[in-house]
Tab-separated table of C-alpha atoms and ligand atoms in Angstrom:
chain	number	residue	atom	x	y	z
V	1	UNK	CA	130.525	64.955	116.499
V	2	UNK	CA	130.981	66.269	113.089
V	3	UNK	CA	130.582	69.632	111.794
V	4	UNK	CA	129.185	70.310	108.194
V	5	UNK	CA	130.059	73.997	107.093
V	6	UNK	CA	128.588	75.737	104.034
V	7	UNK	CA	130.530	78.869	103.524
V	8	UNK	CA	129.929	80.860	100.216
V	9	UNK	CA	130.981	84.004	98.603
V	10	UNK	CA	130.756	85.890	95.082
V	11	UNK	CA	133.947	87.013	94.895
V	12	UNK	CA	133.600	87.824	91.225
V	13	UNK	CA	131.568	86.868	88.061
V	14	UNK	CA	132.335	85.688	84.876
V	15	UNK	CA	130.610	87.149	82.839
V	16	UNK	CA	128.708	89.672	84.610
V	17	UNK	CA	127.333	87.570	87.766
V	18	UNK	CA	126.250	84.697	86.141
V	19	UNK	CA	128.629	82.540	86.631
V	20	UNK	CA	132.127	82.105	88.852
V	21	UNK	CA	135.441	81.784	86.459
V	22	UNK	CA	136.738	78.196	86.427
V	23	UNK	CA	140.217	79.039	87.894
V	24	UNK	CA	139.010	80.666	90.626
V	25	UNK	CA	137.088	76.765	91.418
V	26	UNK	CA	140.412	75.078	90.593
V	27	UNK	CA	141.796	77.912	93.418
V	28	UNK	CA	139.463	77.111	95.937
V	29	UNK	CA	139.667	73.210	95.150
V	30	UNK	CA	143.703	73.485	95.835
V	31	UNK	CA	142.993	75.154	99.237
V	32	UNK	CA	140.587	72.191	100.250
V	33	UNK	CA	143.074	69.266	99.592
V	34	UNK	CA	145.734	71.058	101.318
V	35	UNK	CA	143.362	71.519	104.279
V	36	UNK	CA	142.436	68.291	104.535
V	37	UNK	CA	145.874	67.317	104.252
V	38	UNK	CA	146.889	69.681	107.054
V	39	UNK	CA	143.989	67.926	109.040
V	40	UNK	CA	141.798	71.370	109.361
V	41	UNK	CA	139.220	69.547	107.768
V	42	UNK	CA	138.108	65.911	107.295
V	43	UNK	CA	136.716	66.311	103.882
V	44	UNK	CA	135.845	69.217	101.301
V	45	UNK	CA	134.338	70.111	98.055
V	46	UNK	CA	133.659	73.217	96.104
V	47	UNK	CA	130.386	73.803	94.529
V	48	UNK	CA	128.975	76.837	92.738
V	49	UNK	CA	125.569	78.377	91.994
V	50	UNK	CA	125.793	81.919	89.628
V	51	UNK	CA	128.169	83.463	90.760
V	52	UNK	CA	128.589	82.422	94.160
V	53	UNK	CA	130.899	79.804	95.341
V	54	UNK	CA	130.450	77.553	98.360
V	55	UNK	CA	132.749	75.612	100.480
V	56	UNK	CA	131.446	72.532	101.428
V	57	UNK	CA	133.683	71.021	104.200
V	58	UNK	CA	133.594	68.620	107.100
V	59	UNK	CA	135.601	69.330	110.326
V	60	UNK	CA	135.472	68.888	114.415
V	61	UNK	CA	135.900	72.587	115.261
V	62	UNK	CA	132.130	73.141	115.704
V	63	UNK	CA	130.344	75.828	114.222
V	64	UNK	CA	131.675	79.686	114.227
V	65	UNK	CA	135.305	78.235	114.688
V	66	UNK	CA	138.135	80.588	113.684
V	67	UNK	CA	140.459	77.921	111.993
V	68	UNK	CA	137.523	77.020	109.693
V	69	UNK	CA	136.202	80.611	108.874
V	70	UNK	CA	139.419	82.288	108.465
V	71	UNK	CA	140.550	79.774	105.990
V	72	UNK	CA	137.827	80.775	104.374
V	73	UNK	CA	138.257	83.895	104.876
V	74	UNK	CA	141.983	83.264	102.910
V	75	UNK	CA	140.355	81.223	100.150
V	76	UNK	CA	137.829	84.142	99.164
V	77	UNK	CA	141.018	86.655	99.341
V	78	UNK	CA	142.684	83.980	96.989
V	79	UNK	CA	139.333	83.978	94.264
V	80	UNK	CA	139.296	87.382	94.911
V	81	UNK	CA	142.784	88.669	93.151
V	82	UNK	CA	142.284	85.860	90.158
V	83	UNK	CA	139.275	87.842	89.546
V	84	UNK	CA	141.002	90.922	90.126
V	85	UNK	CA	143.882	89.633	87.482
V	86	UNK	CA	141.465	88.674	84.947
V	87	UNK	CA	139.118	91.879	84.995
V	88	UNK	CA	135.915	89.944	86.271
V	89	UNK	CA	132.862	91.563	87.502
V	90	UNK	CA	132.214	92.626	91.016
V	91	UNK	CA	135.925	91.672	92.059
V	92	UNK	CA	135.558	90.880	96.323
V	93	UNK	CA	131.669	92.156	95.878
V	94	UNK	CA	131.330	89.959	99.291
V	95	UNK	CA	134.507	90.456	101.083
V	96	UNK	CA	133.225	93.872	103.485
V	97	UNK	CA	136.172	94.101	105.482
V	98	UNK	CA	139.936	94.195	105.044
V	99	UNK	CA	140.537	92.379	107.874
V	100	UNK	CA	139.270	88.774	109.337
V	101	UNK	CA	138.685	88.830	113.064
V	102	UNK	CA	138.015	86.048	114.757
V	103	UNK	CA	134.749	84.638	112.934
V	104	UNK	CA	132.529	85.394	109.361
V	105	UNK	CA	129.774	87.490	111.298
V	106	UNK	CA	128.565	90.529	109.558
V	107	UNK	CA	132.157	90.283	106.801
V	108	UNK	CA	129.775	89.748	103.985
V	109	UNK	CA	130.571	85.910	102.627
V	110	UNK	CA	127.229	83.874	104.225
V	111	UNK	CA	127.766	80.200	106.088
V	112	UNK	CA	125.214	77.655	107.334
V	113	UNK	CA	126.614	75.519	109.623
V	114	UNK	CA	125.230	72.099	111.115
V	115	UNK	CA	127.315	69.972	114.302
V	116	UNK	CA	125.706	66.782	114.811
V	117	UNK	CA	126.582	62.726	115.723
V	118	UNK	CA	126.879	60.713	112.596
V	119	UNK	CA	124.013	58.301	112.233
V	120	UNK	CA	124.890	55.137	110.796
V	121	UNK	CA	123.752	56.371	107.477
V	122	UNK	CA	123.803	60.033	107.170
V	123	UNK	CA	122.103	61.619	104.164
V	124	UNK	CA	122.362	65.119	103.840
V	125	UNK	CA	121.426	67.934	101.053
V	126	UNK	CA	123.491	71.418	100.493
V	127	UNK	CA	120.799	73.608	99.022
V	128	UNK	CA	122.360	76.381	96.958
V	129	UNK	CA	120.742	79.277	95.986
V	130	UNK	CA	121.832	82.619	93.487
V	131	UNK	CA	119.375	85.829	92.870
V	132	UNK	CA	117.567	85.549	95.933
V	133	UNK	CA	116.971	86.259	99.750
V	134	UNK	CA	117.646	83.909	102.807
V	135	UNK	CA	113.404	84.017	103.432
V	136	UNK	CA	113.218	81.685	99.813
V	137	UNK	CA	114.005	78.871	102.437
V	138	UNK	CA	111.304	79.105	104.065
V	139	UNK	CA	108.771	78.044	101.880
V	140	UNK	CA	110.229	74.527	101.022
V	141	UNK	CA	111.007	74.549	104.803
V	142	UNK	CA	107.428	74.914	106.023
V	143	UNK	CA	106.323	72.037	103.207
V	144	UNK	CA	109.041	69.394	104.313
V	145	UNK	CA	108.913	70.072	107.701
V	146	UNK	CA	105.119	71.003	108.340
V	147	UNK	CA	103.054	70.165	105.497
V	148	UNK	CA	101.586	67.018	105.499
V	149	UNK	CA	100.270	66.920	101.852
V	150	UNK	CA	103.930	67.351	101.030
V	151	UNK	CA	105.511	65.346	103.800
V	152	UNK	CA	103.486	61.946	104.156
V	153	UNK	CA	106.141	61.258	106.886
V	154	UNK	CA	104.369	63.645	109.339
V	155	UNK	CA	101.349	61.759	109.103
V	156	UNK	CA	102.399	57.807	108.772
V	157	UNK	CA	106.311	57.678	110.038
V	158	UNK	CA	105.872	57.675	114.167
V	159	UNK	CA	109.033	59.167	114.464
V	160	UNK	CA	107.630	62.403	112.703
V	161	UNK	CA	104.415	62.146	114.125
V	162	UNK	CA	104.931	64.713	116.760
V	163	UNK	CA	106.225	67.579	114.806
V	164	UNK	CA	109.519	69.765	114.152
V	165	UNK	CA	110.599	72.889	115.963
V	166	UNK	CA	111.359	75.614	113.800
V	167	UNK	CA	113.639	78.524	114.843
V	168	UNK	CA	112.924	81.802	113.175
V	169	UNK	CA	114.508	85.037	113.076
V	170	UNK	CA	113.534	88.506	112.961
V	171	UNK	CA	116.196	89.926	110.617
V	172	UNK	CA	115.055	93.732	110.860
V	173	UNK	CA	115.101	93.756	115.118
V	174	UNK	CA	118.056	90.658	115.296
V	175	UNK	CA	115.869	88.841	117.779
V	176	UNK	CA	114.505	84.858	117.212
V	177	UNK	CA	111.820	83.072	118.151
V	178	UNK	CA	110.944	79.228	118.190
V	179	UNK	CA	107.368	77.684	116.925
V	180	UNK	CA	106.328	73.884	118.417
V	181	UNK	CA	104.806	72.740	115.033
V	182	UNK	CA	102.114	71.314	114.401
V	183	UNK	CA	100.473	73.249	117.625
V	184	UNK	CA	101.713	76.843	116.618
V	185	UNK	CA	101.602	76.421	112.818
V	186	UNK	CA	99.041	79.153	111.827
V	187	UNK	CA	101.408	81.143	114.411
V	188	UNK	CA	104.340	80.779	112.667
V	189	UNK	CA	102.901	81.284	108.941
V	190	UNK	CA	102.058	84.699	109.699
V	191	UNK	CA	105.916	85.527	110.133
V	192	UNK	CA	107.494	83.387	107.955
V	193	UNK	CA	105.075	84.257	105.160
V	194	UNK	CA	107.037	87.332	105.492
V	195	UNK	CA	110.341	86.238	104.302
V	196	UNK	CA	111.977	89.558	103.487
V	197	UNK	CA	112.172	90.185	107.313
V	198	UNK	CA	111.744	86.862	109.311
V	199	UNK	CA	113.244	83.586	108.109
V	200	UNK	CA	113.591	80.250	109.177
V	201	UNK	CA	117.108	79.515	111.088
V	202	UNK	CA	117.404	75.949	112.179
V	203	UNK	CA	114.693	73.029	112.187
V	204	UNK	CA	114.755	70.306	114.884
V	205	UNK	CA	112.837	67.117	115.460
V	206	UNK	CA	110.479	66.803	118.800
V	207	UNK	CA	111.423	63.242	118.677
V	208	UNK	CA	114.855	62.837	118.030
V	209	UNK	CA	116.093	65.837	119.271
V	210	UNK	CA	117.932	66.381	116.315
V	211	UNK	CA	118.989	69.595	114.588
V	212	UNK	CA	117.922	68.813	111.210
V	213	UNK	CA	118.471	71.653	109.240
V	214	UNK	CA	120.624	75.146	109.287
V	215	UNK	CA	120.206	77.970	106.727
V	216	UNK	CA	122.798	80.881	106.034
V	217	UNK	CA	120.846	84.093	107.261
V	218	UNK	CA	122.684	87.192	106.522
V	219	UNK	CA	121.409	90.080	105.202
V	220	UNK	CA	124.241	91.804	103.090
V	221	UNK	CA	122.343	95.123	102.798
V	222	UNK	CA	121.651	95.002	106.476
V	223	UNK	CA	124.703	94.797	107.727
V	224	UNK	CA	126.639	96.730	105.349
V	225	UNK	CA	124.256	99.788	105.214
V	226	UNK	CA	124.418	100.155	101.307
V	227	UNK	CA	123.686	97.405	98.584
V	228	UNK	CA	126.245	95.419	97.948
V	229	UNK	CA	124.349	92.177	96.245
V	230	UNK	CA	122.117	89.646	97.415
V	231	UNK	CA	122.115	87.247	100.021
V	232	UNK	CA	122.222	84.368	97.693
V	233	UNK	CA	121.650	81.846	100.106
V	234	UNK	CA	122.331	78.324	101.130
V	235	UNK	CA	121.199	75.536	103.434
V	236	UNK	CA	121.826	72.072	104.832
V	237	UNK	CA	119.141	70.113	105.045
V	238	UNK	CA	119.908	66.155	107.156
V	239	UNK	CA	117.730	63.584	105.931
V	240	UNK	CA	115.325	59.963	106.604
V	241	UNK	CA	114.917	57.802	109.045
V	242	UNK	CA	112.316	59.914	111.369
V	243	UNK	CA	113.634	63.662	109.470
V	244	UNK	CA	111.750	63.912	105.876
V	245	UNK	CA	112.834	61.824	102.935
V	246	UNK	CA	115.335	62.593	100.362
V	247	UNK	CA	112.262	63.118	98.022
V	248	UNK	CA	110.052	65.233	100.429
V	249	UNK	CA	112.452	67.178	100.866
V	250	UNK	CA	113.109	67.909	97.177
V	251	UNK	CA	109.266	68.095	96.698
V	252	UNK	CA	108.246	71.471	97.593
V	253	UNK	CA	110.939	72.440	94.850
V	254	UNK	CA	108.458	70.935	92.357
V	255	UNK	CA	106.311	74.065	92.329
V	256	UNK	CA	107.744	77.310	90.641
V	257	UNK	CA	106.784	79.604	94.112
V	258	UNK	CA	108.450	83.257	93.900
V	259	UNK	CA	110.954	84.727	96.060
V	260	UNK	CA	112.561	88.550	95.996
V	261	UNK	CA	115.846	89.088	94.430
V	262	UNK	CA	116.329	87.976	90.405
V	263	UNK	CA	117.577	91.687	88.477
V	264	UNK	CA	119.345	94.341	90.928
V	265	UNK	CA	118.412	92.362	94.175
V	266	UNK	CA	114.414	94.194	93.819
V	267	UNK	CA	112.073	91.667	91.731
V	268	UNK	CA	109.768	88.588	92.647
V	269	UNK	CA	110.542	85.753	90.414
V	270	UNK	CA	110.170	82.115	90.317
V	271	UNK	CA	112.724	80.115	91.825
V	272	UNK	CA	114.144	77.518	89.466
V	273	UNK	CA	115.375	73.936	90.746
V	274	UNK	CA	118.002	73.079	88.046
V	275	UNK	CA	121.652	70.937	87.896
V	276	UNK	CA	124.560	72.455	88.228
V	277	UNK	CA	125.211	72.366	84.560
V	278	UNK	CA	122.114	75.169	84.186
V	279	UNK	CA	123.050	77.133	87.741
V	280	UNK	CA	124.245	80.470	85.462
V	281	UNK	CA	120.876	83.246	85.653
V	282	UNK	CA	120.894	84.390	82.563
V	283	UNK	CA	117.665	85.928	81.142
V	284	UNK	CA	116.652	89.320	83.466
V	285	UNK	CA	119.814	88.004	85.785
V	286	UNK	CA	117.796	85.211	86.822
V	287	UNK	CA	115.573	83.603	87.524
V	288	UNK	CA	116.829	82.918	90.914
V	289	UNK	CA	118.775	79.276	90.438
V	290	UNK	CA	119.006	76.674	93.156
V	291	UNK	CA	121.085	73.641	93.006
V	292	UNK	CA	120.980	70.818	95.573
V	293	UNK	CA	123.823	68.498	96.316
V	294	UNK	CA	123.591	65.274	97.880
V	295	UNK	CA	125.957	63.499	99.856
V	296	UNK	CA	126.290	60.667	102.057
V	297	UNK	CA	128.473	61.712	105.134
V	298	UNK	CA	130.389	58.597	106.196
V	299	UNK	CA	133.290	59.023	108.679
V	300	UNK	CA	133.452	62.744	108.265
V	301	UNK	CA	133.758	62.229	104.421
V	302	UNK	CA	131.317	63.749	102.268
V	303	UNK	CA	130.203	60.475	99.481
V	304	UNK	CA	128.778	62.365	96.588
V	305	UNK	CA	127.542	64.671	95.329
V	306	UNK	CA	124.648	63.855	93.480
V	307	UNK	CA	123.308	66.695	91.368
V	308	UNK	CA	119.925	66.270	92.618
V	309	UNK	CA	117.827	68.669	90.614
V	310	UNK	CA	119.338	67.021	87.234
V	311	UNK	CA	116.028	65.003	87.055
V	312	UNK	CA	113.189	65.432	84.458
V	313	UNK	CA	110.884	65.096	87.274
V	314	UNK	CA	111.733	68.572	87.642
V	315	UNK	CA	111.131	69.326	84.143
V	316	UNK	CA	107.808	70.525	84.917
V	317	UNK	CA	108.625	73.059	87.581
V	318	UNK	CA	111.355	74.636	84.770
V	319	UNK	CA	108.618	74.952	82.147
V	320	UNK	CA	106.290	76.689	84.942
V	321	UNK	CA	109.179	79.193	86.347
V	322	UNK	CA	109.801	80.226	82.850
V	323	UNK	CA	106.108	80.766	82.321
V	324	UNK	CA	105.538	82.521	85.923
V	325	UNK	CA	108.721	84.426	84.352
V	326	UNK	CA	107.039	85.771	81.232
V	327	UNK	CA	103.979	86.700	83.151
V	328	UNK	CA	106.199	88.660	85.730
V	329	UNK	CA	108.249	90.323	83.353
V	330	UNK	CA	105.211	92.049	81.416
V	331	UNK	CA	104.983	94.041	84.335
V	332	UNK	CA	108.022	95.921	83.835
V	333	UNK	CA	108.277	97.971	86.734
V	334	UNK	CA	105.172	97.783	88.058
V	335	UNK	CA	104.625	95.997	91.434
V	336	UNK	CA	104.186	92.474	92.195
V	337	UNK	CA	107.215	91.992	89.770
V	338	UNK	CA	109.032	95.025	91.097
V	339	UNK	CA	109.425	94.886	94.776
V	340	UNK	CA	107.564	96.731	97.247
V	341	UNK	CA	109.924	100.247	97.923
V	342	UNK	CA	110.941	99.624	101.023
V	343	UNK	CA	112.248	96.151	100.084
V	344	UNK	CA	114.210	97.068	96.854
V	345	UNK	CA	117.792	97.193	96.980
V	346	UNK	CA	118.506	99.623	94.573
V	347	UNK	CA	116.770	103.059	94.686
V	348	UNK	CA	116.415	106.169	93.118
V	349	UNK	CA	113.524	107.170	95.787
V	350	UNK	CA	115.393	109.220	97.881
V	351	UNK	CA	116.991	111.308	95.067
V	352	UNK	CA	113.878	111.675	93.112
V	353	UNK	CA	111.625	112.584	96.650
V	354	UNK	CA	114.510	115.853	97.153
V	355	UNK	CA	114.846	116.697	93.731
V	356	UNK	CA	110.734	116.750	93.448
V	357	UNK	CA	110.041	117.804	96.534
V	358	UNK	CA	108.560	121.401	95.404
V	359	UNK	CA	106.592	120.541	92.547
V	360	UNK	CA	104.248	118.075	94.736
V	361	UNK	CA	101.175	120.719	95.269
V	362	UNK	CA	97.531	119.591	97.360
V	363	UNK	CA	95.383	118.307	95.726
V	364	UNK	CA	92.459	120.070	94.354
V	365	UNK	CA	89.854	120.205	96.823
V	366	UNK	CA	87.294	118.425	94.666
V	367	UNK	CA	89.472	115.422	94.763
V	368	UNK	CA	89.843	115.202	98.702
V	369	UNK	CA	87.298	112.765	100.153
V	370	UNK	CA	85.103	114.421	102.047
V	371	UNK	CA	85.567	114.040	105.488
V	372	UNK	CA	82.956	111.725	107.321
Z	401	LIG	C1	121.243	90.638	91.735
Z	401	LIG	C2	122.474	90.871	90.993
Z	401	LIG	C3	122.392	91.522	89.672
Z	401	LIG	C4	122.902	92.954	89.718
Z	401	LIG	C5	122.709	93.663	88.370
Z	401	LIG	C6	123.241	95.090	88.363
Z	401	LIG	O1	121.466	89.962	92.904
Z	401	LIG	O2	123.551	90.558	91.438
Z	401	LIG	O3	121.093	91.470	89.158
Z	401	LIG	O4	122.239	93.656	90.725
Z	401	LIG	O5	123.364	92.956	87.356
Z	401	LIG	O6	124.566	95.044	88.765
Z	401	LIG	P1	125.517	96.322	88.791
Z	401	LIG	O7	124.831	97.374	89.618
Z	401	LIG	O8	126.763	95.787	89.408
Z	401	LIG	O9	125.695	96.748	87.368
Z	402	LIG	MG1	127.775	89.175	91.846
Z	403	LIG	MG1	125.094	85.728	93.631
């Protein structure tokens, strides 16, 4: 069994958080090759969307081990004072506690994790996302996994035929549920159409009995109590040979859909598929960025990556978030570009309700409805 960890954290941007400062890569990058050479892991790479940056690593601990999140732990401490030293923004924005004990839970950096047998040709794609919520997965999820006018698999592959098992979870109550898809489709949709409170954890095929995907699913302002940046979320996603294609799963991706997060954590805005090279939100700190990465996992070793998304087949899908994004941003801060208030995650509501709170007077009683 192998274990493929994706363990991210904005530890500081350059400038602003757009980006993450190339020493603090060339930091983390140092850390990998001397724990691969210490045999903690098999295989490693650094990759980095905005301002967040992600270990990718292969190892045989399994998923929540200590050895592999507490070196993690060490590398974010490492990116942490390089951004301290050179003044960048948001210094340790995700590191919530001074201490590491015992796994990542509820510390602020976010981790999907996947444990599974090699197949004899293992295809896999690290999803990568900045300005936006763990719930954008879901989307893309449902298409690949559910849809069959995405996924032509589910409909001619026999090996699909029978569905995928989705595991969701409620992040408001911290409770989870799974749907048997197709039979409990229109079921599921009306949660995961929700994706500021439930999102999808883990997807596994009803014929191969095979975990096929795992998404990072904290919920910084959650668990810390008080905003202290988005989720920024990530995802592995294992693929062929009876799980989706490379290309349905890259498909749903094609269309611009919208997702919260983009300026101070509290806008919808398109989600943009784009390579590495244009992973730096920029305009209105966004719009939301994802990169995917994909690697063939031989031996443990991670072959790649391939910078998916750098493919003018996606072209389209750029020129349509950028027009979404004009449409959106003529709204100012007027809902559906400005979230809904109880999902923003910066507010001045609370302030404004006390300090107003004795001018608010009835209404005349011309303008109360008649009662019926
Ligand atoms: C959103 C995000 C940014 C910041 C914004 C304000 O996820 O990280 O949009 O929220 O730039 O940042 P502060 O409050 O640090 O000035
Ligand atoms: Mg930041
Ligand atoms: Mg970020």
């Amino acid at each position: 069994m192998v274990t493929l960890s994706i363990i991210k954290a904005d530890t500081g941007g350059f400038v602003g958080h757009s980006a993450v400062h190339p020493d603090m890569v060339s930091a983390a990058k140092e850390a990998l090759s001397a724990a691969v050479t210490d045999r903690l892991l098999v295989d490693g790479a650094t990759a980095c969307c905005g301002d967040d940056l992600s270990l990718i690593m292969t190892h045989e601990h399994g998923p929540d081990a200590e050895a592999v999140h507490s070196f993690a732990w060490d590398v974010f401490r490492q990116t942490t004072r390089i951004a301290q030293q050179l003044g960048l923004y948001g210094a340790g924005q995700d590191l919530l506690s001074d201490a590491f004990s015992g796994n990542l839970r509820g510390m602020g950096p976010g981790y999907a994790e996947l444990e599974f047998t090699e197949r004899p040709s293992e295809p896999v794609v690290c999803f990568l996302a900045d300005k936006t919520e763990p719930g954008a997965w879901n989307l893309p999820l449902y298409k690949a996994f559910a849809d069959p006018f995405n996924t032509a698999g589910l409909v001619i592959d026999s090996k699909m035929h029978a569905g995928f098992r989705f595991e969701v979870y409620d992040l408001y109550e911290e409770k989870r549920i799974w749907f048997d898809c197709p039979r409990e489709l229109y079921e599921m949709l009306m949660f995961i159409g929700a994706p500021a409170r439930y999102v999808i954890h883990s997807v596994e095929s009803k014929t191969l009995h095979e975990q096929a995907v795992a998404t990072s699913t904290q919920r910084l302002s959650l668990i810390a109590g008080k905003y202290v940046g988005k989720d920024d979320p990530v995802m592995i996603v294992r693929c062929q040979s009876g799980l989706p294609a490379l290309g349905e799963v890259l498909e749903p991706f094609a269309f611009a859909y919208t997702a919260g997060g983009c300026m101070r954590g509290s806008h919808h805005a398109p989600m943009m598929p784009v390579s590495v090279r244009d992973a730096h939100p920029a305009r209105f700190d966004g719009p939301p960025r994802v990169v995917a990465l994909g690697f063939q996992v031989h031996d443990g070793m991670l072959i790649g990556p391939r910078d998916l998304f750098d493919d003018p087949s996606f072209d389209r899908a750029r020129a349509q978030t950028n027009e979404v994004m004009d449409y959106l941003r003529r709204h100012g801060p007027f809902e559906p570009h400005r979230l809904p208030l109880e999902d923003l995650e910066y507010t001045t509501m609370a302030e404004l309700e006390e300090r107003l709170a004795e001018r608010w007077q009835p209404m005349p009683q011309a303008a109360v409805p008649a009662p019926r």
